[in-house]
Amino acid sequence: MSSSKPIVKLVGGRPWSRGGDIGQRADVLVRDGLVAAIGAEAGEAEADVTLDCSDAVVAPGLVDLHTHLRQPGKEEAETIETGARAAALGGYTAVLAMPNTTPTIDSAEVVREVLELGRSAPCAVHTSGAITVDRAGETLAPMAEMAELGVTLFTDDGTGVQDDALMRRALEYAGGLGVILAQHCEVTSLSQGTCMHEGATSARLGLSGQPSEAEELMVMRDIALSRLTGTPVHFLHLSTARSVALVRAAKAAGQAVTAEAAPHHFTLTDDACGGYDPTFKVHPPLRTDEDVAAVKAGLADGTIDAIATDHAPHTPDSKELPFDQAPPGMLGLEYALALGLTELDLPLHRLIELMSVRPAQIARMPEQGRPVAVGEHANLCVIDTAAAWTIDASGGASRSRNVPYVGRRVSGRVRHTVCGGEPVVIAGVAQR
């Protein structure tokens, strides 16, 4: 971010207050990267940049717990710069990069590289670290060295830690460091060689299916290991009704577990794979109507703490391979907010909690997910909830084009994004 902070005035919007309510119209003044005034004082002040927020909500910037930025090693699909630009356009002021890069983010050296590349990005770029060396599930990575650099969340995303004893040791290690372990729940002995959900659609298509139990067994195991070690655990991209029920029961028992869900798991089902289009291939796979309903219910009742995009860019060439050979993953950063507003029957303040407040708390980003109040860091997005638009195939700012929502009509769009006091999106246009 730039060291020179402009004075910014957001005019005519409704700020999201400290109590989580969306208040009456009030101007907001940003100076030196902080919210300096709200109301009449802000309206009377001079500013370098004035942003029209009429008929819109001034909200805390969104925070994504699950972003694949591909750099280092797979820059042909995405870079930190392009991914962060897509994030800013989607209203995100912070993203957490996943470690399945080439090389894996499993050492202090690679953490430093990612953080350095993110310094000039149009949103705050944080990174997770791998639980095991090269995400191979054999030897614990040097989590303490990475934690010293500010890494707060560790995951072997893309591969669940299969060894029960190793996962127990990892949780004990994490508990001593005060960091969070996040699990990609997938038992490989049940999922190896599969490419979609196991059910009526996979049988009709003749494609190998992954049973829901491949996810649920690991959710069950890690709830037990979290109870055994007394260490919190976070579950990535829950996709099945029984997984949601397991987390709900664990929370009811007082366990320190949290969970996220991706937009595609509350908007799409395995029926989308019926045309053999690899755009709809993802891990965990798209599930059934019953599972989608359960994920929506979990988001509504607080069982699922956060919406995380699992933004996973892939080059067009790789996504044009046959369904069973193509890599799994979909784009999400520029579409998540609109999909949440359109598909979830939730009030806006609840959606902001799911996409900003709770993700910031889980990833321990104290400058993010805060109310629009004097003295708070100016990480903001301005949401026009009434804006209607149709998702196209361009992929937006991403280098990739694997968009599963093409042609879908949605409501709600980000008008402006202010990151660290700097307007990085103005009137829907990225400023750098």
Short mmCIF file of C-alpha atoms in Angstrom, two decimals:
data_model
loop_
_atom_site.label_atom_id
_atom_site.label_comp_id
_atom_site.label_asym_id
_atom_site.label_seq_id
_atom_site.Cartn_x
_atom_site.Cartn_y
_atom_site.Cartn_z
CA MET A 1 0.00 0.00 0.00
CA SER A 2 1.10 3.58 -0.61
CA SER A 3 2.78 5.42 2.28
CA SER A 4 0.94 8.64 1.33
CA LYS A 5 -2.64 8.42 2.54
CA PRO A 6 -5.26 10.62 0.85
CA ILE A 7 -8.10 12.23 2.74
CA VAL A 8 -11.20 10.38 1.57
CA LYS A 9 -14.83 11.32 2.08
CA LEU A 10 -17.57 8.75 1.59
CA VAL A 11 -20.77 10.69 1.00
CA GLY A 12 -24.40 9.66 1.38
CA GLY A 13 -24.04 6.05 2.51
CA ARG A 14 -25.36 4.18 5.52
CA PRO A 15 -22.48 3.07 7.78
CA TRP A 16 -22.38 -0.33 9.49
CA SER A 17 -22.18 0.60 13.18
CA ARG A 18 -20.38 -0.84 16.19
CA GLY A 19 -23.47 -2.78 17.22
CA GLY A 20 -23.72 -4.41 13.82
CA ASP A 21 -26.67 -2.32 12.74
CA ILE A 22 -26.88 -0.49 9.44
CA GLY A 23 -27.60 3.08 10.45
CA GLN A 24 -29.05 6.16 8.84
CA ARG A 25 -27.36 8.17 6.11
CA ALA A 26 -24.09 9.71 7.32
CA ASP A 27 -20.90 10.86 5.60
CA VAL A 28 -17.65 9.19 6.62
CA LEU A 29 -14.23 10.89 6.61
CA VAL A 30 -11.01 8.91 6.34
CA ARG A 31 -7.71 10.50 7.25
CA ASP A 32 -4.28 8.86 7.74
CA GLY A 33 -5.80 5.45 7.13
CA LEU A 34 -8.36 5.76 9.93
CA VAL A 35 -12.01 6.71 10.18
CA ALA A 36 -11.67 10.30 11.41
CA ALA A 37 -15.28 11.50 11.56
CA ILE A 38 -18.85 10.39 10.85
CA GLY A 39 -21.83 12.65 10.26
CA ALA A 40 -21.92 16.44 10.04
CA GLU A 41 -18.23 16.90 10.84
CA ALA A 42 -17.30 14.52 8.02
CA GLY A 43 -19.68 16.24 5.60
CA GLU A 44 -18.12 19.64 6.20
CA ALA A 45 -14.51 18.49 5.83
CA GLU A 46 -12.32 18.94 2.75
CA ALA A 47 -11.10 15.79 1.02
CA ASP A 48 -8.71 14.68 -1.70
CA VAL A 49 -11.15 12.03 -2.94
CA THR A 50 -14.94 12.04 -2.62
CA LEU A 51 -16.82 8.77 -3.14
CA ASP A 52 -20.52 8.73 -3.91
CA CYS A 53 -22.15 6.20 -1.57
CA SER A 54 -25.78 7.22 -2.04
CA ASP A 55 -28.27 4.34 -1.75
CA ALA A 56 -25.45 2.09 -0.56
CA VAL A 57 -24.07 0.63 2.66
CA VAL A 58 -20.61 1.52 3.97
CA ALA A 59 -19.45 -1.78 5.43
CA PRO A 60 -16.23 -3.23 6.80
CA GLY A 61 -14.11 -4.67 4.01
CA LEU A 62 -14.62 -8.35 3.35
CA VAL A 63 -12.05 -10.92 4.50
CA ASP A 64 -11.45 -14.18 2.63
CA LEU A 65 -10.13 -17.08 4.67
CA HIS A 66 -9.42 -19.24 1.63
CA THR A 67 -7.78 -17.78 -1.49
CA HIS A 68 -5.51 -19.58 -3.94
CA LEU A 69 -3.16 -16.96 -5.36
CA ARG A 70 -0.97 -19.60 -7.09
CA GLN A 71 2.24 -17.58 -6.65
CA PRO A 72 4.96 -18.77 -6.36
CA GLY A 73 5.10 -21.32 -9.13
CA LYS A 74 1.82 -21.18 -11.04
CA GLU A 75 1.73 -17.58 -12.20
CA GLU A 76 0.15 -18.55 -15.51
CA ALA A 77 -3.11 -19.15 -13.58
CA GLU A 78 -2.91 -16.27 -11.09
CA THR A 79 -0.48 -13.95 -9.39
CA ILE A 80 -0.69 -12.23 -6.05
CA GLU A 81 -1.28 -8.96 -7.90
CA THR A 82 -4.12 -10.23 -10.12
CA GLY A 83 -5.75 -12.21 -7.34
CA ALA A 84 -5.61 -9.25 -4.97
CA ARG A 85 -7.12 -7.01 -7.66
CA ALA A 86 -10.00 -9.46 -8.10
CA ALA A 87 -10.41 -9.48 -4.32
CA ALA A 88 -10.57 -5.69 -4.13
CA LEU A 89 -13.18 -5.61 -6.89
CA GLY A 90 -15.18 -8.10 -4.87
CA GLY A 91 -15.05 -5.89 -1.77
CA TYR A 92 -12.24 -7.71 0.00
CA THR A 93 -9.66 -5.73 1.94
CA ALA A 94 -7.79 -8.84 3.12
CA VAL A 95 -7.22 -12.36 1.84
CA LEU A 96 -5.51 -15.39 3.32
CA ALA A 97 -3.43 -17.22 0.73
CA MET A 98 -3.43 -21.02 0.76
CA PRO A 99 -0.07 -22.83 0.89
CA ASN A 100 -0.43 -25.28 -1.99
CA THR A 101 1.93 -23.36 -4.25
CA THR A 102 5.18 -24.46 -5.94
CA PRO A 103 7.20 -24.49 -3.73
CA THR A 104 4.78 -25.10 -0.87
CA ILE A 105 4.49 -22.34 1.71
CA ASP A 106 6.07 -24.51 4.40
CA SER A 107 9.05 -22.43 5.49
CA ALA A 108 9.92 -18.96 6.70
CA GLU A 109 11.70 -18.30 3.40
CA VAL A 110 8.59 -18.84 1.27
CA VAL A 111 6.39 -16.96 3.76
CA ARG A 112 8.69 -13.94 3.42
CA GLU A 113 8.50 -14.16 -0.38
CA VAL A 114 4.69 -14.18 -0.40
CA LEU A 115 4.40 -11.35 2.12
CA GLU A 116 6.89 -9.24 0.17
CA LEU A 117 5.00 -9.79 -3.08
CA GLY A 118 1.81 -8.76 -1.30
CA ARG A 119 3.09 -5.44 0.02
CA SER A 120 2.12 -3.52 -3.13
CA ALA A 121 -1.15 -5.40 -3.71
CA PRO A 122 -4.50 -3.58 -3.70
CA CYS A 123 -5.66 -5.50 -0.62
CA ALA A 124 -3.91 -6.87 2.44
CA VAL A 125 -2.31 -10.23 1.61
CA HIS A 126 -1.80 -12.64 4.49
CA THR A 127 -0.63 -16.19 4.09
CA SER A 128 -1.28 -19.50 5.76
CA GLY A 129 1.44 -22.07 6.19
CA ALA A 130 1.46 -25.80 5.60
CA ILE A 131 0.98 -28.19 8.51
CA THR A 132 3.41 -30.71 7.03
CA VAL A 133 6.50 -30.36 4.89
CA ASP A 134 5.46 -30.08 1.23
CA ARG A 135 1.93 -30.98 2.36
CA ALA A 136 3.08 -34.60 2.17
CA GLY A 137 1.54 -35.60 5.50
CA GLU A 138 4.74 -37.15 6.83
CA THR A 139 6.71 -34.55 8.83
CA LEU A 140 5.48 -31.45 10.64
CA ALA A 141 6.50 -28.18 9.03
CA PRO A 142 8.43 -25.57 11.10
CA MET A 143 5.28 -23.81 12.25
CA ALA A 144 7.08 -21.82 14.95
CA GLU A 145 9.34 -20.14 12.38
CA MET A 146 6.37 -19.20 10.24
CA ALA A 147 4.34 -18.05 13.25
CA GLU A 148 7.14 -15.64 14.14
CA LEU A 149 6.48 -13.95 10.79
CA GLY A 150 2.80 -13.52 11.60
CA VAL A 151 1.29 -16.71 10.18
CA THR A 152 -1.74 -17.55 12.34
CA LEU A 153 -3.40 -20.37 10.39
CA PHE A 154 -1.88 -23.60 9.09
CA THR A 155 -3.38 -26.07 6.65
CA ASP A 156 -2.42 -28.72 4.12
CA ASP A 157 -5.37 -27.53 2.02
CA GLY A 158 -6.00 -29.74 -0.97
CA THR A 159 -4.92 -32.72 1.11
CA GLY A 160 -6.20 -33.60 4.55
CA VAL A 161 -3.67 -34.83 7.11
CA GLN A 162 -4.31 -38.57 6.90
CA ASP A 163 -2.21 -39.86 9.81
CA ASP A 164 -4.21 -39.70 13.05
CA ALA A 165 -1.18 -39.59 15.33
CA LEU A 166 0.51 -36.92 13.23
CA MET A 167 -2.63 -34.78 13.34
CA ARG A 168 -2.73 -35.16 17.12
CA ARG A 169 0.89 -34.01 17.35
CA ALA A 170 0.14 -31.10 15.03
CA LEU A 171 -2.75 -29.97 17.23
CA GLU A 172 -0.60 -30.21 20.36
CA TYR A 173 2.14 -28.20 18.63
CA ALA A 174 -0.38 -25.61 17.45
CA GLY A 175 -1.84 -25.31 20.93
CA GLY A 176 1.57 -24.39 22.31
CA LEU A 177 2.12 -21.81 19.59
CA GLY A 178 -1.36 -20.33 19.88
CA VAL A 179 -2.13 -20.80 16.16
CA ILE A 180 -5.08 -22.37 14.35
CA LEU A 181 -5.03 -25.56 12.31
CA ALA A 182 -7.48 -25.73 9.41
CA GLN A 183 -8.37 -29.06 7.88
CA HIS A 184 -9.29 -30.06 4.35
CA CYS A 185 -11.46 -33.02 5.34
CA GLU A 186 -10.97 -35.83 2.84
CA VAL A 187 -10.05 -39.43 3.61
CA THR A 188 -7.96 -40.34 0.59
CA SER A 189 -8.63 -44.08 0.84
CA LEU A 190 -12.24 -43.21 -0.04
CA SER A 191 -11.62 -40.29 -2.39
CA GLN A 192 -8.61 -41.35 -4.44
CA GLY A 193 -9.40 -41.47 -8.13
CA THR A 194 -12.77 -39.78 -7.77
CA CYS A 195 -13.84 -36.66 -9.61
CA MET A 196 -17.33 -35.73 -8.36
CA HIS A 197 -19.90 -36.57 -5.68
CA GLU A 198 -20.94 -40.21 -5.47
CA GLY A 199 -24.64 -40.44 -6.19
CA ALA A 200 -27.26 -40.76 -8.88
CA THR A 201 -25.60 -38.20 -11.17
CA SER A 202 -22.15 -39.82 -11.05
CA ALA A 203 -23.74 -43.21 -11.76
CA ARG A 204 -25.62 -41.81 -14.75
CA LEU A 205 -22.48 -40.13 -16.12
CA GLY A 206 -20.23 -43.10 -15.49
CA LEU A 207 -17.80 -40.99 -13.45
CA SER A 208 -16.06 -42.12 -10.28
CA GLY A 209 -17.77 -40.61 -7.25
CA GLN A 210 -16.51 -39.47 -3.87
CA PRO A 211 -18.85 -40.46 -1.01
CA SER A 212 -19.89 -37.88 1.55
CA GLU A 213 -18.30 -40.12 4.17
CA ALA A 214 -14.83 -39.23 2.84
CA GLU A 215 -15.38 -35.76 4.31
CA GLU A 216 -17.45 -36.70 7.32
CA LEU A 217 -15.04 -39.28 8.75
CA MET A 218 -12.28 -36.69 8.96
CA VAL A 219 -14.60 -34.07 10.43
CA MET A 220 -15.55 -36.62 13.08
CA ARG A 221 -11.91 -37.54 13.75
CA ASP A 222 -10.71 -33.98 14.11
CA ILE A 223 -13.56 -33.06 16.43
CA ALA A 224 -12.38 -35.96 18.60
CA LEU A 225 -8.71 -34.92 18.36
CA SER A 226 -9.60 -31.32 19.16
CA ARG A 227 -11.42 -32.56 22.26
CA LEU A 228 -8.47 -34.77 23.20
CA THR A 229 -5.84 -32.04 22.84
CA GLY A 230 -7.91 -29.05 23.91
CA THR A 231 -6.80 -27.27 20.75
CA PRO A 232 -9.21 -25.43 18.41
CA VAL A 233 -9.65 -26.63 14.85
CA HIS A 234 -11.13 -24.93 11.80
CA PHE A 235 -12.89 -26.89 9.07
CA LEU A 236 -12.42 -25.74 5.49
CA HIS A 237 -15.23 -25.72 2.89
CA LEU A 238 -17.82 -27.97 4.55
CA SER A 239 -20.03 -29.53 1.90
CA THR A 240 -22.29 -32.22 3.39
CA ALA A 241 -25.34 -32.20 5.63
CA ARG A 242 -23.77 -34.63 8.09
CA SER A 243 -20.58 -32.55 8.33
CA VAL A 244 -22.69 -29.54 9.27
CA ALA A 245 -24.56 -31.64 11.85
CA LEU A 246 -21.28 -32.88 13.37
CA VAL A 247 -19.97 -29.34 13.77
CA ARG A 248 -23.29 -28.20 15.22
CA ALA A 249 -23.15 -30.96 17.83
CA ALA A 250 -19.52 -30.18 18.68
CA LYS A 251 -20.35 -26.52 19.24
CA ALA A 252 -23.32 -27.46 21.38
CA ALA A 253 -20.93 -29.52 23.51
CA GLY A 254 -18.74 -26.47 24.01
CA GLN A 255 -15.86 -27.42 21.72
CA ALA A 256 -13.72 -24.73 20.12
CA VAL A 257 -14.40 -25.60 16.48
CA THR A 258 -15.11 -23.24 13.61
CA ALA A 259 -16.08 -23.85 10.02
CA GLU A 260 -16.44 -22.18 6.63
CA ALA A 261 -18.47 -22.82 3.51
CA ALA A 262 -17.74 -21.82 -0.08
CA PRO A 263 -20.29 -20.05 -2.33
CA HIS A 264 -20.43 -22.97 -4.76
CA HIS A 265 -21.56 -25.28 -1.97
CA PHE A 266 -24.65 -23.18 -1.31
CA THR A 267 -25.44 -22.31 -4.93
CA LEU A 268 -24.67 -25.40 -7.05
CA THR A 269 -25.39 -29.13 -6.92
CA ASP A 270 -23.84 -32.15 -8.60
CA ASP A 271 -26.48 -31.85 -11.33
CA ALA A 272 -24.26 -29.06 -12.75
CA CYS A 273 -21.74 -31.75 -13.73
CA GLY A 274 -24.29 -33.38 -16.04
CA GLY A 275 -22.72 -31.91 -19.17
CA TYR A 276 -19.21 -33.14 -18.31
CA ASP A 277 -18.03 -29.51 -18.07
CA PRO A 278 -14.83 -29.46 -15.94
CA THR A 279 -15.68 -25.91 -14.82
CA PHE A 280 -17.92 -27.63 -12.25
CA LYS A 281 -15.24 -29.97 -10.95
CA VAL A 282 -14.19 -28.99 -7.43
CA HIS A 283 -12.95 -30.60 -4.20
CA PRO A 284 -14.87 -31.22 -2.07
CA PRO A 285 -17.29 -31.90 -4.91
CA LEU A 286 -20.64 -30.29 -5.53
CA ARG A 287 -23.19 -32.25 -3.52
CA THR A 288 -26.98 -32.74 -3.44
CA ASP A 289 -29.94 -30.44 -2.87
CA GLU A 290 -30.14 -31.77 0.69
CA ASP A 291 -26.51 -30.84 1.32
CA VAL A 292 -26.98 -27.35 -0.14
CA ALA A 293 -29.97 -26.81 2.15
CA ALA A 294 -27.94 -27.95 5.15
CA VAL A 295 -25.07 -25.59 4.33
CA LYS A 296 -27.54 -22.71 4.03
CA ALA A 297 -29.08 -23.65 7.38
CA GLY A 298 -25.62 -23.82 8.96
CA LEU A 299 -24.79 -20.34 7.71
CA ALA A 300 -28.10 -19.03 9.05
CA ASP A 301 -27.86 -20.50 12.56
CA GLY A 302 -24.17 -19.87 13.20
CA THR A 303 -22.97 -23.47 12.89
CA ILE A 304 -20.85 -22.31 9.94
CA ASP A 305 -18.87 -19.23 10.94
CA ALA A 306 -17.71 -17.85 7.61
CA ILE A 307 -18.18 -17.75 3.87
CA ALA A 308 -14.81 -18.35 2.23
CA THR A 309 -14.42 -18.29 -1.54
CA ASP A 310 -11.94 -21.12 -2.14
CA HIS A 311 -11.00 -18.98 -5.17
CA ALA A 312 -9.08 -21.52 -7.26
CA PRO A 313 -7.91 -20.25 -10.66
CA HIS A 314 -6.76 -22.65 -13.37
CA THR A 315 -5.57 -21.97 -16.90
CA PRO A 316 -8.06 -22.52 -19.73
CA ASP A 317 -5.90 -25.33 -21.15
CA SER A 318 -6.04 -27.31 -17.93
CA LYS A 319 -9.78 -26.82 -17.52
CA GLU A 320 -10.37 -28.02 -21.08
CA LEU A 321 -9.10 -31.49 -20.23
CA PRO A 322 -11.64 -34.32 -19.85
CA PHE A 323 -13.66 -34.05 -16.64
CA ASP A 324 -11.81 -36.82 -14.82
CA GLN A 325 -8.40 -35.34 -15.72
CA ALA A 326 -9.03 -31.61 -15.21
CA PRO A 327 -7.90 -29.97 -11.95
CA PRO A 328 -10.58 -29.10 -9.39
CA GLY A 329 -11.45 -25.50 -8.57
CA MET A 330 -13.53 -22.43 -9.41
CA LEU A 331 -13.19 -18.64 -9.30
CA GLY A 332 -15.01 -16.85 -6.51
CA LEU A 333 -13.61 -13.55 -5.30
CA GLU A 334 -15.64 -11.24 -7.54
CA TYR A 335 -18.89 -13.20 -7.15
CA ALA A 336 -19.13 -14.28 -3.50
CA LEU A 337 -20.86 -11.21 -2.11
CA ALA A 338 -23.52 -11.09 -4.84
CA LEU A 339 -24.15 -14.83 -4.53
CA GLY A 340 -24.58 -14.46 -0.78
CA LEU A 341 -26.97 -11.55 -1.19
CA THR A 342 -28.94 -13.32 -3.90
CA GLU A 343 -29.04 -16.94 -2.73
CA LEU A 344 -29.07 -16.70 1.08
CA ASP A 345 -32.16 -15.54 2.92
CA LEU A 346 -30.10 -13.54 5.41
CA PRO A 347 -30.13 -9.89 6.49
CA LEU A 348 -27.18 -7.86 5.30
CA HIS A 349 -25.72 -7.48 8.79
CA ARG A 350 -25.54 -11.30 9.10
CA LEU A 351 -23.84 -11.60 5.71
CA ILE A 352 -21.26 -9.00 6.80
CA GLU A 353 -20.57 -11.07 9.90
CA LEU A 354 -20.03 -14.18 7.74
CA MET A 355 -17.84 -12.45 5.16
CA SER A 356 -15.94 -9.92 7.26
CA VAL A 357 -16.26 -9.99 11.04
CA ARG A 358 -15.89 -13.71 11.78
CA PRO A 359 -13.23 -14.43 9.14
CA ALA A 360 -11.12 -11.60 10.57
CA GLN A 361 -11.53 -13.03 14.06
CA ILE A 362 -10.68 -16.59 13.00
CA ALA A 363 -7.55 -15.51 11.10
CA ARG A 364 -6.67 -12.98 13.82
CA MET A 365 -6.58 -9.88 11.64
CA PRO A 366 -7.30 -7.12 14.21
CA GLU A 367 -7.41 -4.31 11.63
CA GLN A 368 -10.10 -6.06 9.58
CA GLY A 369 -13.78 -6.78 10.08
CA ARG A 370 -14.28 -3.79 12.34
CA PRO A 371 -17.33 -1.52 12.57
CA VAL A 372 -17.39 1.79 10.73
CA ALA A 373 -16.57 3.94 13.73
CA VAL A 374 -14.22 6.81 14.57
CA GLY A 375 -10.72 5.56 15.30
CA GLU A 376 -11.08 2.28 13.43
CA HIS A 377 -8.85 1.32 10.51
CA ALA A 378 -10.39 2.36 7.20
CA ASN A 379 -10.77 -1.04 5.56
CA LEU A 380 -14.15 -0.54 3.95
CA CYS A 381 -16.35 -1.63 1.09
CA VAL A 382 -19.39 0.21 -0.23
CA ILE A 383 -22.19 -2.17 -1.22
CA ASP A 384 -25.00 -1.30 -3.59
CA THR A 385 -27.45 -4.02 -2.55
CA ALA A 386 -29.92 -3.18 -5.33
CA ALA A 387 -27.49 -3.35 -8.25
CA ALA A 388 -28.53 -6.19 -10.57
CA TRP A 389 -26.06 -7.75 -12.97
CA THR A 390 -25.33 -10.92 -14.91
CA ILE A 391 -22.13 -12.88 -14.32
CA ASP A 392 -20.17 -13.32 -17.52
CA ALA A 393 -17.39 -15.67 -18.65
CA SER A 394 -14.58 -13.13 -18.59
CA GLY A 395 -13.21 -14.10 -15.19
CA GLY A 396 -12.94 -10.44 -14.22
CA ALA A 397 -9.49 -9.42 -13.01
CA SER A 398 -8.29 -13.00 -12.62
CA ARG A 399 -5.82 -14.50 -15.09
CA SER A 400 -8.13 -17.52 -15.33
CA ARG A 401 -11.65 -18.00 -16.64
CA ASN A 402 -13.07 -20.99 -14.74
CA VAL A 403 -16.33 -19.27 -13.72
CA PRO A 404 -19.17 -21.66 -12.81
CA TYR A 405 -21.85 -18.96 -12.58
CA VAL A 406 -21.92 -17.70 -16.17
CA GLY A 407 -25.34 -16.30 -17.08
CA ARG A 408 -26.56 -16.17 -13.49
CA ARG A 409 -28.50 -13.03 -12.61
CA VAL A 410 -27.50 -11.65 -9.21
CA SER A 411 -28.19 -8.62 -7.04
CA GLY A 412 -25.64 -6.64 -5.07
CA ARG A 413 -22.35 -5.18 -6.19
CA VAL A 414 -19.36 -3.44 -4.68
CA ARG A 415 -19.17 0.20 -5.70
CA HIS A 416 -16.00 1.26 -3.87
CA THR A 417 -13.30 -0.45 -1.82
CA VAL A 418 -11.03 1.45 0.58
CA CYS A 419 -8.05 -0.52 1.88
CA GLY A 420 -5.87 0.96 4.59
CA GLY A 421 -7.40 4.36 3.86
CA GLU A 422 -6.64 4.22 0.14
CA PRO A 423 -9.40 3.93 -2.48
CA VAL A 424 -8.40 0.86 -4.50
CA VAL A 425 -11.76 0.49 -6.30
CA ILE A 426 -13.80 3.52 -7.33
CA ALA A 427 -17.18 3.13 -9.02
CA GLY A 428 -16.41 -0.51 -9.74
CA VAL A 429 -13.05 0.22 -11.40
CA ALA A 430 -9.76 -0.99 -9.94
CA GLN A 431 -7.37 1.88 -9.42
CA ARG A 432 -4.23 -0.21 -9.78
#
